[in-house]
Amino acid sequence: TLIISGNGDMPDYTSYEEAPWYAYRKTISHLIIKDGITSIGSYSFLFENLENIEWGDNITRIGNHTLDDCKKMTELNLPSNLVSIGSCTFEGWTALTSVEIPNNVKTIGNEAFQECENLVSVKFSNKIEEIGIDFSGRFHNRAINDIINDKNCVKASKLHRSIFNRIGIEYWHGVNKLK
């Protein structure tokens, strides 16, 4: 178990090797981030054996490449006060099948769920203002069957572009029947 405590933002690292817990990356299965933390820095965690995350209530930002290559978690419950998800944040979560984006989230970075090959359902509110290019790297393969918006499940091929103010250019690649 790794417990992150303190107050304020975690630092942004430029590589995973800079994080002080990198040497323990293969043995950590439980991550606890305490309430005092407000932002999780880029390249903070690379835990392929992670099975559980307990998020603090004050987290508003998750940086780029923050939690790559988690191979065991099938469910992702994000912090309710989250506003921003960075690029490639949950890349390589191969067991993940569904995700619910909290209502406060306004931006999701490029390829935030890249290589999440079993991700089939995404739920989010219509408050999202920006989704980066290639959200999951899988829309173009049509792996995501359902996009759930404000409790209404719609097929990706029926999703109307107007629910977003700005969408990355590759977001709709291969989805041919938009209204």
CSV table of N, CA and C in Angstrom, one decimal:
chain,number,residue,atom,x,y,z
A,1,THR,N,0.8,-1.2,0.0
A,1,THR,CA,0.0,0.0,0.0
A,1,THR,C,0.9,1.2,0.0
A,2,LEU,N,0.6,2.2,-0.9
A,2,LEU,CA,1.2,3.5,-0.9
A,2,LEU,C,0.2,4.5,-0.5
A,3,ILE,N,0.6,5.3,0.5
A,3,ILE,CA,-0.3,6.4,1.0
A,3,ILE,C,0.4,7.7,0.6
A,4,ILE,N,-0.3,8.6,-0.1
A,4,ILE,CA,0.2,9.9,-0.4
A,4,ILE,C,-0.6,10.9,0.4
A,5,SER,N,0.1,11.7,1.2
A,5,SER,CA,-0.5,12.7,2.1
A,5,SER,C,0.2,14.0,2.0
A,6,GLY,N,-0.4,15.0,2.6
A,6,GLY,CA,0.2,16.3,2.5
A,6,GLY,C,-0.9,17.3,2.1
A,7,ASN,N,-0.5,18.5,1.7
A,7,ASN,CA,-1.4,19.5,1.3
A,7,ASN,C,-1.0,20.1,0.0
A,8,GLY,N,-1.9,20.3,-0.9
A,8,GLY,CA,-1.7,21.0,-2.2
A,8,GLY,C,-1.4,20.0,-3.3
A,9,ASP,N,-0.7,20.5,-4.3
A,9,ASP,CA,-0.5,19.8,-5.6
A,9,ASP,C,0.8,18.9,-5.4
A,10,MET,N,0.7,17.7,-5.9
A,10,MET,CA,1.8,16.8,-6.1
A,10,MET,C,2.7,17.4,-7.2
A,11,PRO,N,4.0,17.1,-7.2
A,11,PRO,CA,4.8,17.7,-8.3
A,11,PRO,C,4.6,16.9,-9.6
A,12,ASP,N,4.8,17.6,-10.7
A,12,ASP,CA,4.8,17.0,-12.0
A,12,ASP,C,6.2,16.4,-12.2
A,13,TYR,N,6.3,15.2,-12.6
A,13,TYR,CA,7.6,14.6,-12.9
A,13,TYR,C,7.7,14.5,-14.5
A,14,THR,N,8.9,14.4,-15.0
A,14,THR,CA,9.1,14.3,-16.4
A,14,THR,C,9.3,12.8,-16.9
A,15,SER,N,9.4,11.9,-15.9
A,15,SER,CA,9.5,10.5,-16.2
A,15,SER,C,9.0,9.7,-14.9
A,16,TYR,N,8.6,8.5,-15.1
A,16,TYR,CA,8.2,7.7,-13.9
A,16,TYR,C,9.4,7.5,-13.0
A,17,GLU,N,10.6,7.3,-13.5
A,17,GLU,CA,11.7,7.0,-12.7
A,17,GLU,C,12.0,8.1,-11.7
A,18,GLU,N,11.5,9.3,-11.9
A,18,GLU,CA,11.7,10.4,-10.9
A,18,GLU,C,10.9,10.3,-9.6
A,19,ALA,N,9.8,9.6,-9.7
A,19,ALA,CA,8.9,9.4,-8.5
A,19,ALA,C,9.6,8.6,-7.5
A,20,PRO,N,9.6,9.0,-6.2
A,20,PRO,CA,10.3,8.3,-5.2
A,20,PRO,C,9.9,6.8,-4.9
A,21,TRP,N,8.7,6.4,-5.4
A,21,TRP,CA,8.2,5.1,-5.2
A,21,TRP,C,8.4,4.2,-6.4
A,22,TYR,N,9.1,4.7,-7.4
A,22,TYR,CA,9.3,3.9,-8.6
A,22,TYR,C,9.8,2.5,-8.4
A,23,ALA,N,10.8,2.4,-7.5
A,23,ALA,CA,11.4,1.1,-7.3
A,23,ALA,C,10.4,0.0,-6.8
A,24,TYR,N,9.3,0.5,-6.2
A,24,TYR,CA,8.3,-0.4,-5.7
A,24,TYR,C,7.1,-0.6,-6.6
A,25,ARG,N,7.2,-0.2,-7.8
A,25,ARG,CA,6.1,-0.2,-8.8
A,25,ARG,C,5.5,-1.5,-9.0
A,26,LYS,N,6.2,-2.6,-8.9
A,26,LYS,CA,5.6,-3.9,-9.2
A,26,LYS,C,5.0,-4.6,-8.0
A,27,THR,N,5.2,-4.0,-6.8
A,27,THR,CA,4.6,-4.6,-5.6
A,27,THR,C,3.4,-3.8,-5.0
A,28,ILE,N,3.2,-2.6,-5.5
A,28,ILE,CA,2.1,-1.8,-4.9
A,28,ILE,C,0.8,-2.2,-5.6
A,29,SER,N,-0.2,-2.6,-4.7
A,29,SER,CA,-1.5,-3.0,-5.2
A,29,SER,C,-2.6,-2.1,-4.8
A,30,HIS,N,-2.3,-1.2,-3.8
A,30,HIS,CA,-3.3,-0.3,-3.2
A,30,HIS,C,-2.7,1.1,-3.1
A,31,LEU,N,-3.4,2.0,-3.6
A,31,LEU,CA,-3.0,3.4,-3.6
A,31,LEU,C,-4.0,4.3,-2.9
A,32,ILE,N,-3.6,5.0,-1.8
A,32,ILE,CA,-4.4,5.9,-1.1
A,32,ILE,C,-3.9,7.3,-1.2
A,33,ILE,N,-4.8,8.2,-1.7
A,33,ILE,CA,-4.4,9.6,-1.9
A,33,ILE,C,-5.3,10.4,-0.9
A,34,LYS,N,-4.7,11.0,0.1
A,34,LYS,CA,-5.4,11.6,1.2
A,34,LYS,C,-6.1,12.9,0.7
A,35,ASP,N,-7.0,13.4,1.6
A,35,ASP,CA,-7.8,14.6,1.3
A,35,ASP,C,-7.0,15.9,1.0
A,36,GLY,N,-5.9,16.0,1.6
A,36,GLY,CA,-5.1,17.3,1.4
A,36,GLY,C,-4.5,17.5,0.0
A,37,ILE,N,-4.4,16.4,-0.7
A,37,ILE,CA,-3.9,16.5,-2.1
A,37,ILE,C,-4.9,17.1,-3.0
A,38,THR,N,-4.5,18.1,-3.8
A,38,THR,CA,-5.5,18.7,-4.8
A,38,THR,C,-5.2,18.4,-6.2
A,39,SER,N,-4.0,18.0,-6.5
A,39,SER,CA,-3.6,17.7,-7.9
A,39,SER,C,-2.6,16.6,-7.9
A,40,ILE,N,-2.8,15.6,-8.8
A,40,ILE,CA,-1.8,14.5,-9.0
A,40,ILE,C,-0.9,14.8,-10.2
A,41,GLY,N,0.3,14.9,-9.9
A,41,GLY,CA,1.3,15.3,-10.9
A,41,GLY,C,1.5,14.3,-12.1
A,42,SER,N,2.0,14.8,-13.2
A,42,SER,CA,2.3,13.9,-14.3
A,42,SER,C,3.3,12.9,-14.0
A,43,TYR,N,3.2,11.8,-14.6
A,43,TYR,CA,4.2,10.6,-14.4
A,43,TYR,C,4.4,10.2,-13.0
A,44,SER,N,3.3,10.3,-12.2
A,44,SER,CA,3.4,9.9,-10.8
A,44,SER,C,3.4,8.4,-10.5
A,45,PHE,N,2.6,7.7,-11.2
A,45,PHE,CA,2.4,6.3,-10.8
A,45,PHE,C,2.4,5.4,-12.0
A,46,LEU,N,3.2,4.3,-11.9
A,46,LEU,CA,3.2,3.2,-12.9
A,46,LEU,C,3.1,1.9,-12.2
A,47,PHE,N,1.9,1.5,-11.9
A,47,PHE,CA,1.7,0.3,-11.0
A,47,PHE,C,0.9,-0.7,-11.8
A,48,GLU,N,1.5,-1.7,-12.5
A,48,GLU,CA,0.7,-2.6,-13.2
A,48,GLU,C,-0.1,-3.6,-12.4
A,49,ASN,N,0.3,-3.7,-11.1
A,49,ASN,CA,-0.5,-4.6,-10.2
A,49,ASN,C,-1.5,-3.9,-9.3
A,50,LEU,N,-1.7,-2.7,-9.6
A,50,LEU,CA,-2.7,-1.9,-8.8
A,50,LEU,C,-4.1,-2.5,-8.9
A,51,GLU,N,-4.7,-2.7,-7.7
A,51,GLU,CA,-6.0,-3.3,-7.6
A,51,GLU,C,-7.1,-2.4,-7.0
A,52,ASN,N,-6.6,-1.3,-6.4
A,52,ASN,CA,-7.6,-0.4,-5.7
A,52,ASN,C,-6.9,1.0,-5.5
A,53,ILE,N,-7.8,2.0,-5.8
A,53,ILE,CA,-7.4,3.4,-5.5
A,53,ILE,C,-8.4,4.0,-4.6
A,54,GLU,N,-8.0,4.7,-3.6
A,54,GLU,CA,-8.8,5.5,-2.8
A,54,GLU,C,-8.4,7.0,-3.0
A,55,TRP,N,-9.3,7.8,-3.6
A,55,TRP,CA,-9.1,9.1,-4.0
A,55,TRP,C,-9.4,10.1,-2.8
A,56,GLY,N,-8.6,11.1,-2.6
A,56,GLY,CA,-9.0,12.2,-1.7
A,56,GLY,C,-10.1,13.0,-2.3
A,57,ASP,N,-10.9,13.7,-1.4
A,57,ASP,CA,-12.1,14.5,-1.9
A,57,ASP,C,-11.7,15.8,-2.6
A,58,ASN,N,-10.5,16.2,-2.5
A,58,ASN,CA,-10.1,17.5,-3.0
A,58,ASN,C,-9.3,17.5,-4.3
A,59,ILE,N,-9.2,16.4,-4.9
A,59,ILE,CA,-8.5,16.3,-6.2
A,59,ILE,C,-9.3,16.9,-7.3
A,60,THR,N,-8.7,17.9,-8.0
A,60,THR,CA,-9.3,18.5,-9.1
A,60,THR,C,-8.6,18.3,-10.4
A,61,ARG,N,-7.4,17.8,-10.4
A,61,ARG,CA,-6.6,17.6,-11.6
A,61,ARG,C,-5.8,16.3,-11.5
A,62,ILE,N,-5.8,15.6,-12.6
A,62,ILE,CA,-4.9,14.4,-12.7
A,62,ILE,C,-4.1,14.7,-13.9
A,63,GLY,N,-2.7,14.7,-13.8
A,63,GLY,CA,-1.8,15.1,-14.8
A,63,GLY,C,-1.7,14.1,-15.9
A,64,ASN,N,-0.7,14.4,-16.8
A,64,ASN,CA,-0.5,13.5,-18.0
A,64,ASN,C,0.3,12.2,-17.6
A,65,HIS,N,0.0,11.1,-18.2
A,65,HIS,CA,0.6,9.8,-18.0
A,65,HIS,C,0.7,9.5,-16.5
A,66,THR,N,-0.4,9.8,-15.7
A,66,THR,CA,-0.3,9.7,-14.3
A,66,THR,C,-0.5,8.2,-13.8
A,67,LEU,N,-1.3,7.4,-14.4
A,67,LEU,CA,-1.5,6.1,-14.0
A,67,LEU,C,-1.5,5.1,-15.1
A,68,ASP,N,-0.4,5.1,-15.9
A,68,ASP,CA,-0.3,4.2,-17.0
A,68,ASP,C,-0.2,2.7,-16.6
A,69,ASP,N,-0.7,1.9,-17.5
A,69,ASP,CA,-0.4,0.4,-17.5
A,69,ASP,C,-0.9,-0.4,-16.3
A,70,CYS,N,-2.0,0.1,-15.8
A,70,CYS,CA,-2.7,-0.7,-14.8
A,70,CYS,C,-3.4,-1.9,-15.5
A,71,LYS,N,-3.0,-3.1,-15.1
A,71,LYS,CA,-3.5,-4.3,-15.9
A,71,LYS,C,-4.6,-5.0,-15.2
A,72,LYS,N,-4.9,-4.7,-13.9
A,72,LYS,CA,-5.8,-5.5,-13.1
A,72,LYS,C,-7.1,-4.8,-12.8
A,73,MET,N,-7.2,-3.5,-12.8
A,73,MET,CA,-8.5,-2.9,-12.4
A,73,MET,C,-9.5,-2.9,-13.5
A,74,THR,N,-10.7,-3.3,-13.2
A,74,THR,CA,-11.8,-3.4,-14.2
A,74,THR,C,-12.7,-2.2,-14.0
A,75,GLU,N,-12.6,-1.5,-12.9
A,75,GLU,CA,-13.5,-0.4,-12.6
A,75,GLU,C,-12.7,0.8,-12.2
A,76,LEU,N,-13.1,2.0,-12.6
A,76,LEU,CA,-12.4,3.2,-12.2
A,76,LEU,C,-13.4,4.2,-11.7
A,77,ASN,N,-13.3,4.5,-10.4
A,77,ASN,CA,-14.2,5.5,-9.7
A,77,ASN,C,-13.3,6.7,-9.5
A,78,LEU,N,-13.6,7.7,-10.3
A,78,LEU,CA,-12.8,8.9,-10.2
A,78,LEU,C,-13.3,9.9,-9.1
A,79,PRO,N,-12.4,10.7,-8.6
A,79,PRO,CA,-12.8,11.7,-7.5
A,79,PRO,C,-13.9,12.6,-8.0
A,80,SER,N,-14.9,12.9,-7.1
A,80,SER,CA,-16.1,13.6,-7.6
A,80,SER,C,-15.8,15.1,-7.9
A,81,ASN,N,-14.7,15.7,-7.3
A,81,ASN,CA,-14.4,17.1,-7.6
A,81,ASN,C,-13.4,17.3,-8.7
A,82,LEU,N,-13.1,16.2,-9.4
A,82,LEU,CA,-12.2,16.3,-10.6
A,82,LEU,C,-12.7,17.2,-11.7
A,83,VAL,N,-11.8,18.1,-12.2
A,83,VAL,CA,-12.1,19.0,-13.2
A,83,VAL,C,-11.4,18.7,-14.5
A,84,SER,N,-10.2,18.2,-14.4
A,84,SER,CA,-9.3,18.0,-15.6
A,84,SER,C,-8.6,16.6,-15.5
A,85,ILE,N,-8.6,15.9,-16.6
A,85,ILE,CA,-7.9,14.6,-16.8
A,85,ILE,C,-6.9,14.8,-17.9
A,86,GLY,N,-5.6,14.6,-17.6
A,86,GLY,CA,-4.6,14.9,-18.6
A,86,GLY,C,-4.5,13.8,-19.7
A,87,SER,N,-3.6,14.1,-20.6
A,87,SER,CA,-3.3,13.2,-21.7
A,87,SER,C,-2.7,11.9,-21.3
A,88,CYS,N,-3.1,10.8,-21.9
A,88,CYS,CA,-2.6,9.4,-21.7
A,88,CYS,C,-2.7,9.0,-20.2
A,89,THR,N,-3.6,9.6,-19.4
A,89,THR,CA,-3.6,9.4,-18.0
A,89,THR,C,-3.9,8.0,-17.6
A,90,PHE,N,-4.8,7.3,-18.3
A,90,PHE,CA,-5.1,5.9,-17.9
A,90,PHE,C,-4.8,5.0,-19.1
A,91,GLU,N,-3.7,5.3,-19.8
A,91,GLU,CA,-3.3,4.5,-20.9
A,91,GLU,C,-2.9,3.1,-20.5
A,92,GLY,N,-3.4,2.1,-21.3
A,92,GLY,CA,-3.0,0.7,-21.0
A,92,GLY,C,-3.7,0.0,-19.9
A,93,TRP,N,-4.8,0.5,-19.5
A,93,TRP,CA,-5.7,-0.2,-18.5
A,93,TRP,C,-6.4,-1.3,-19.2
A,94,THR,N,-5.8,-2.4,-19.4
A,94,THR,CA,-6.3,-3.4,-20.3
A,94,THR,C,-7.5,-4.2,-19.7
A,95,ALA,N,-7.7,-4.1,-18.4
A,95,ALA,CA,-8.9,-4.8,-17.9
A,95,ALA,C,-10.1,-3.9,-17.7
A,96,LEU,N,-9.9,-2.6,-17.8
A,96,LEU,CA,-11.0,-1.6,-17.6
A,96,LEU,C,-12.1,-1.8,-18.6
A,97,THR,N,-13.4,-2.0,-18.1
A,97,THR,CA,-14.5,-2.2,-19.0
A,97,THR,C,-15.4,-1.0,-19.1
A,98,SER,N,-15.5,-0.2,-18.0
A,98,SER,CA,-16.4,1.0,-18.0
A,98,SER,C,-15.8,2.0,-17.2
A,99,VAL,N,-16.2,3.3,-17.5
A,99,VAL,CA,-15.7,4.4,-16.7
A,99,VAL,C,-16.9,5.4,-16.6
A,100,GLU,N,-17.0,6.0,-15.5
A,100,GLU,CA,-17.9,7.2,-15.3
A,100,GLU,C,-17.1,8.4,-15.0
A,101,ILE,N,-17.2,9.4,-15.9
A,101,ILE,CA,-16.5,10.6,-15.7
A,101,ILE,C,-17.3,11.5,-14.8
A,102,PRO,N,-16.8,12.0,-13.7
A,102,PRO,CA,-17.6,12.9,-12.8
A,102,PRO,C,-18.2,14.1,-13.5
A,103,ASN,N,-19.2,14.6,-12.9
A,103,ASN,CA,-20.0,15.7,-13.5
A,103,ASN,C,-19.1,17.0,-13.6
A,104,ASN,N,-18.2,17.2,-12.7
A,104,ASN,CA,-17.4,18.4,-12.7
A,104,ASN,C,-16.3,18.5,-13.8
A,105,VAL,N,-16.0,17.3,-14.4
A,105,VAL,CA,-14.9,17.3,-15.4
A,105,VAL,C,-15.3,18.1,-16.6
A,106,LYS,N,-14.3,19.0,-17.0
A,106,LYS,CA,-14.5,19.9,-18.1
A,106,LYS,C,-13.6,19.5,-19.3
A,107,THR,N,-12.4,19.0,-19.0
A,107,THR,CA,-11.5,18.7,-20.0
A,107,THR,C,-10.9,17.3,-19.8
A,108,ILE,N,-10.8,16.6,-20.9
A,108,ILE,CA,-10.1,15.3,-21.0
A,108,ILE,C,-9.0,15.3,-22.0
A,109,GLY,N,-7.8,15.1,-21.7
A,109,GLY,CA,-6.7,15.2,-22.6
A,109,GLY,C,-6.6,14.2,-23.7
A,110,ASN,N,-5.7,14.4,-24.6
A,110,ASN,CA,-5.5,13.5,-25.7
A,110,ASN,C,-5.2,12.0,-25.2
A,111,GLU,N,-5.8,11.1,-25.9
A,111,GLU,CA,-5.6,9.7,-25.6
A,111,GLU,C,-5.6,9.3,-24.1
A,112,ALA,N,-6.5,9.9,-23.4
A,112,ALA,CA,-6.6,9.7,-22.0
A,112,ALA,C,-6.9,8.2,-21.6
A,113,PHE,N,-7.6,7.5,-22.5
A,113,PHE,CA,-7.8,6.1,-22.2
A,113,PHE,C,-7.3,5.2,-23.4
A,114,GLN,N,-6.2,5.6,-23.9
A,114,GLN,CA,-5.5,4.9,-25.0
A,114,GLN,C,-5.2,3.5,-24.6
A,115,GLU,N,-5.4,2.5,-25.4
A,115,GLU,CA,-5.0,1.1,-25.2
A,115,GLU,C,-5.8,0.5,-24.1
A,116,CYS,N,-7.0,1.0,-23.8
A,116,CYS,CA,-7.9,0.4,-22.8
A,116,CYS,C,-8.8,-0.5,-23.7
A,117,GLU,N,-8.2,-1.7,-24.1
A,117,GLU,CA,-8.8,-2.5,-25.1
A,117,GLU,C,-10.2,-3.1,-24.8
A,118,ASN,N,-10.5,-3.2,-23.5
A,118,ASN,CA,-11.8,-3.7,-23.1
A,118,ASN,C,-12.8,-2.7,-22.6
A,119,LEU,N,-12.5,-1.4,-22.8
A,119,LEU,CA,-13.4,-0.4,-22.4
A,119,LEU,C,-14.5,-0.3,-23.4
A,120,VAL,N,-15.8,-0.6,-22.9
A,120,VAL,CA,-16.9,-0.6,-23.8
A,120,VAL,C,-18.0,0.4,-23.4
A,121,SER,N,-17.9,1.0,-22.2
A,121,SER,CA,-18.9,1.9,-21.8
A,121,SER,C,-18.3,3.1,-21.1
A,122,VAL,N,-18.7,4.3,-21.5
A,122,VAL,CA,-18.2,5.6,-21.0
A,122,VAL,C,-19.5,6.4,-20.6
A,123,LYS,N,-19.5,6.9,-19.3
A,123,LYS,CA,-20.6,7.7,-18.9
A,123,LYS,C,-20.0,9.1,-18.5
A,124,PHE,N,-20.7,10.2,-18.9
A,124,PHE,CA,-20.2,11.5,-18.6
A,124,PHE,C,-21.4,12.5,-18.7
A,125,SER,N,-21.2,13.7,-18.1
A,125,SER,CA,-22.3,14.7,-18.2
A,125,SER,C,-22.0,15.6,-19.4
A,126,ASN,N,-23.0,16.4,-19.7
A,126,ASN,CA,-22.8,17.3,-20.9
A,126,ASN,C,-22.1,18.6,-20.5
A,127,LYS,N,-21.4,18.6,-19.3
A,127,LYS,CA,-20.6,19.7,-18.9
A,127,LYS,C,-19.2,19.7,-19.5
A,128,ILE,N,-18.8,18.6,-20.1
A,128,ILE,CA,-17.5,18.5,-20.7
A,128,ILE,C,-17.4,19.5,-21.9
A,129,GLU,N,-16.3,20.2,-21.8
A,129,GLU,CA,-16.0,21.3,-22.8
A,129,GLU,C,-15.0,20.8,-23.9
A,130,GLU,N,-14.1,19.9,-23.5
A,130,GLU,CA,-13.1,19.6,-24.4
A,130,GLU,C,-12.7,18.1,-24.2
A,131,ILE,N,-12.6,17.4,-25.3
A,131,ILE,CA,-12.1,16.0,-25.3
A,131,ILE,C,-11.0,16.0,-26.3
A,132,GLY,N,-9.8,15.6,-25.9
A,132,GLY,CA,-8.6,15.6,-26.8
A,132,GLY,C,-8.8,14.6,-27.9
A,133,ILE,N,-7.8,14.6,-28.8
A,133,ILE,CA,-7.9,13.7,-29.9
A,133,ILE,C,-7.7,12.2,-29.4
A,134,ASP,N,-8.4,11.4,-30.1
A,134,ASP,CA,-8.3,9.9,-29.9
A,134,ASP,C,-8.5,9.6,-28.5
A,135,PHE,N,-9.6,9.9,-27.9
A,135,PHE,CA,-10.0,9.7,-26.5
A,135,PHE,C,-9.5,8.4,-26.0
A,136,SER,N,-9.9,7.3,-26.7
A,136,SER,CA,-9.5,6.0,-26.2
A,136,SER,C,-8.6,5.2,-27.1
A,137,GLY,N,-8.4,5.8,-28.3
A,137,GLY,CA,-7.7,5.0,-29.3
A,137,GLY,C,-8.5,3.9,-29.8
A,138,ARG,N,-9.8,3.8,-29.4
A,138,ARG,CA,-10.6,2.7,-29.7
A,138,ARG,C,-11.9,3.1,-30.5
A,139,PHE,N,-12.3,4.3,-30.5
A,139,PHE,CA,-13.5,4.7,-31.2
A,139,PHE,C,-13.3,4.3,-32.6
A,140,HIS,N,-12.1,4.5,-33.2
A,140,HIS,CA,-12.0,4.1,-34.6
A,140,HIS,C,-12.1,2.6,-34.8
A,141,ASN,N,-12.0,1.8,-33.8
A,141,ASN,CA,-12.2,0.4,-33.9
A,141,ASN,C,-13.6,0.0,-33.4
A,142,ARG,N,-14.3,1.0,-33.0
A,142,ARG,CA,-15.7,0.8,-32.5
A,142,ARG,C,-15.8,-0.2,-31.3
A,143,ALA,N,-14.8,-0.2,-30.5
A,143,ALA,CA,-14.8,-1.1,-29.3
A,143,ALA,C,-15.8,-0.5,-28.3
A,144,ILE,N,-15.9,0.8,-28.2
A,144,ILE,CA,-16.8,1.4,-27.3
A,144,ILE,C,-18.2,1.4,-27.9
A,145,ASN,N,-19.1,0.6,-27.2
A,145,ASN,CA,-20.4,0.4,-27.7
A,145,ASN,C,-21.4,1.5,-27.3
A,146,ASP,N,-21.3,1.9,-26.0
A,146,ASP,CA,-22.2,2.8,-25.4
A,146,ASP,C,-21.5,4.0,-24.9
A,147,ILE,N,-22.1,5.1,-25.2
A,147,ILE,CA,-21.6,6.4,-24.5
A,147,ILE,C,-22.9,6.9,-23.8
A,148,ILE,N,-22.8,7.0,-22.5
A,148,ILE,CA,-23.9,7.4,-21.7
A,148,ILE,C,-23.8,8.8,-21.3
A,149,ASN,N,-24.7,9.6,-21.6
A,149,ASN,CA,-24.7,11.0,-21.4
A,149,ASN,C,-25.9,11.4,-20.6
A,150,ASP,N,-25.7,12.0,-19.3
A,150,ASP,CA,-26.8,12.4,-18.5
A,150,ASP,C,-27.8,11.3,-18.3
A,151,LYS,N,-27.4,10.1,-18.0
A,151,LYS,CA,-28.3,9.0,-17.7
A,151,LYS,C,-29.0,8.4,-19.0
A,152,ASN,N,-28.7,8.9,-20.2
A,152,ASN,CA,-29.3,8.4,-21.4
A,152,ASN,C,-28.2,7.7,-22.2
A,153,CYS,N,-28.4,6.4,-22.4
A,153,CYS,CA,-27.4,5.6,-23.1
A,153,CYS,C,-27.7,5.8,-24.6
A,154,VAL,N,-26.6,6.1,-25.3
A,154,VAL,CA,-26.8,6.2,-26.8
A,154,VAL,C,-25.7,5.5,-27.4
A,155,LYS,N,-25.9,5.0,-28.6
A,155,LYS,CA,-24.8,4.3,-29.3
A,155,LYS,C,-23.9,5.4,-29.9
A,156,ALA,N,-22.6,5.0,-30.0
A,156,ALA,CA,-21.6,6.0,-30.5
A,156,ALA,C,-22.0,6.5,-31.8
A,157,SER,N,-22.6,5.7,-32.7
A,157,SER,CA,-22.9,6.1,-34.0
A,157,SER,C,-24.1,7.0,-34.1
A,158,LYS,N,-24.8,7.2,-32.9
A,158,LYS,CA,-26.0,8.1,-32.9
A,158,LYS,C,-25.7,9.4,-32.1
A,159,LEU,N,-24.5,9.5,-31.6
A,159,LEU,CA,-24.2,10.6,-30.7
A,159,LEU,C,-24.1,11.9,-31.5
A,160,HIS,N,-24.7,12.9,-31.0
A,160,HIS,CA,-24.8,14.2,-31.7
A,160,HIS,C,-23.6,15.1,-31.3
A,161,ARG,N,-22.9,15.6,-32.2
A,161,ARG,CA,-21.7,16.4,-32.0
A,161,ARG,C,-22.0,17.6,-31.1
A,162,SER,N,-23.2,18.2,-31.0
A,162,SER,CA,-23.5,19.4,-30.3
A,162,SER,C,-23.4,19.3,-28.8
A,163,ILE,N,-23.2,18.1,-28.2
A,163,ILE,CA,-23.1,18.1,-26.8
A,163,ILE,C,-21.8,18.6,-26.3
A,164,PHE,N,-20.8,18.8,-27.1
A,164,PHE,CA,-19.5,19.3,-26.7
A,164,PHE,C,-19.3,20.7,-27.4
A,165,ASN,N,-18.6,21.5,-26.7
A,165,ASN,CA,-18.2,22.8,-27.3
A,165,ASN,C,-17.0,22.6,-28.2
A,166,ARG,N,-16.1,21.7,-27.8
A,166,ARG,CA,-14.9,21.5,-28.6
A,166,ARG,C,-14.5,20.0,-28.5
A,167,ILE,N,-14.2,19.4,-29.6
A,167,ILE,CA,-13.8,18.0,-29.6
A,167,ILE,C,-12.6,17.8,-30.5
A,168,GLY,N,-11.7,17.0,-30.1
A,168,GLY,CA,-10.5,16.7,-30.9
A,168,GLY,C,-10.8,16.1,-32.2
A,169,ILE,N,-10.1,16.4,-33.2
A,169,ILE,CA,-10.4,16.0,-34.6
A,169,ILE,C,-10.5,14.5,-34.8
A,170,GLU,N,-9.7,13.7,-34.1
A,170,GLU,CA,-9.8,12.3,-34.2
A,170,GLU,C,-10.9,11.6,-33.4
A,171,TYR,N,-11.6,12.3,-32.6
A,171,TYR,CA,-12.6,11.8,-31.7
A,171,TYR,C,-13.6,11.0,-32.5
A,172,TRP,N,-14.0,11.5,-33.6
A,172,TRP,CA,-15.1,10.9,-34.4
A,172,TRP,C,-14.7,10.0,-35.5
A,173,HIS,N,-13.4,9.8,-35.6
A,173,HIS,CA,-12.9,8.9,-36.7
A,173,HIS,C,-13.6,7.6,-36.7
A,174,GLY,N,-14.2,7.2,-37.8
A,174,GLY,CA,-14.8,5.9,-38.0
A,174,GLY,C,-16.3,5.8,-37.5
A,175,VAL,N,-16.7,6.9,-36.8
A,175,VAL,CA,-18.1,7.0,-36.4
A,175,VAL,C,-18.9,7.7,-37.5
A,176,ASN,N,-19.6,7.0,-38.3
A,176,ASN,CA,-20.1,7.5,-39.6
A,176,ASN,C,-21.5,8.1,-39.5
A,177,LYS,N,-22.3,7.8,-38.5
A,177,LYS,CA,-23.7,8.2,-38.6
A,177,LYS,C,-24.1,9.2,-37.5
A,178,LEU,N,-23.3,10.2,-37.4
A,178,LEU,CA,-23.6,11.3,-36.4
A,178,LEU,C,-24.7,12.2,-36.9
A,179,LYS,N,-25.5,12.6,-36.0
A,179,LYS,CA,-26.6,13.6,-36.4
A,179,LYS,C,-26.0,14.9,-36.7
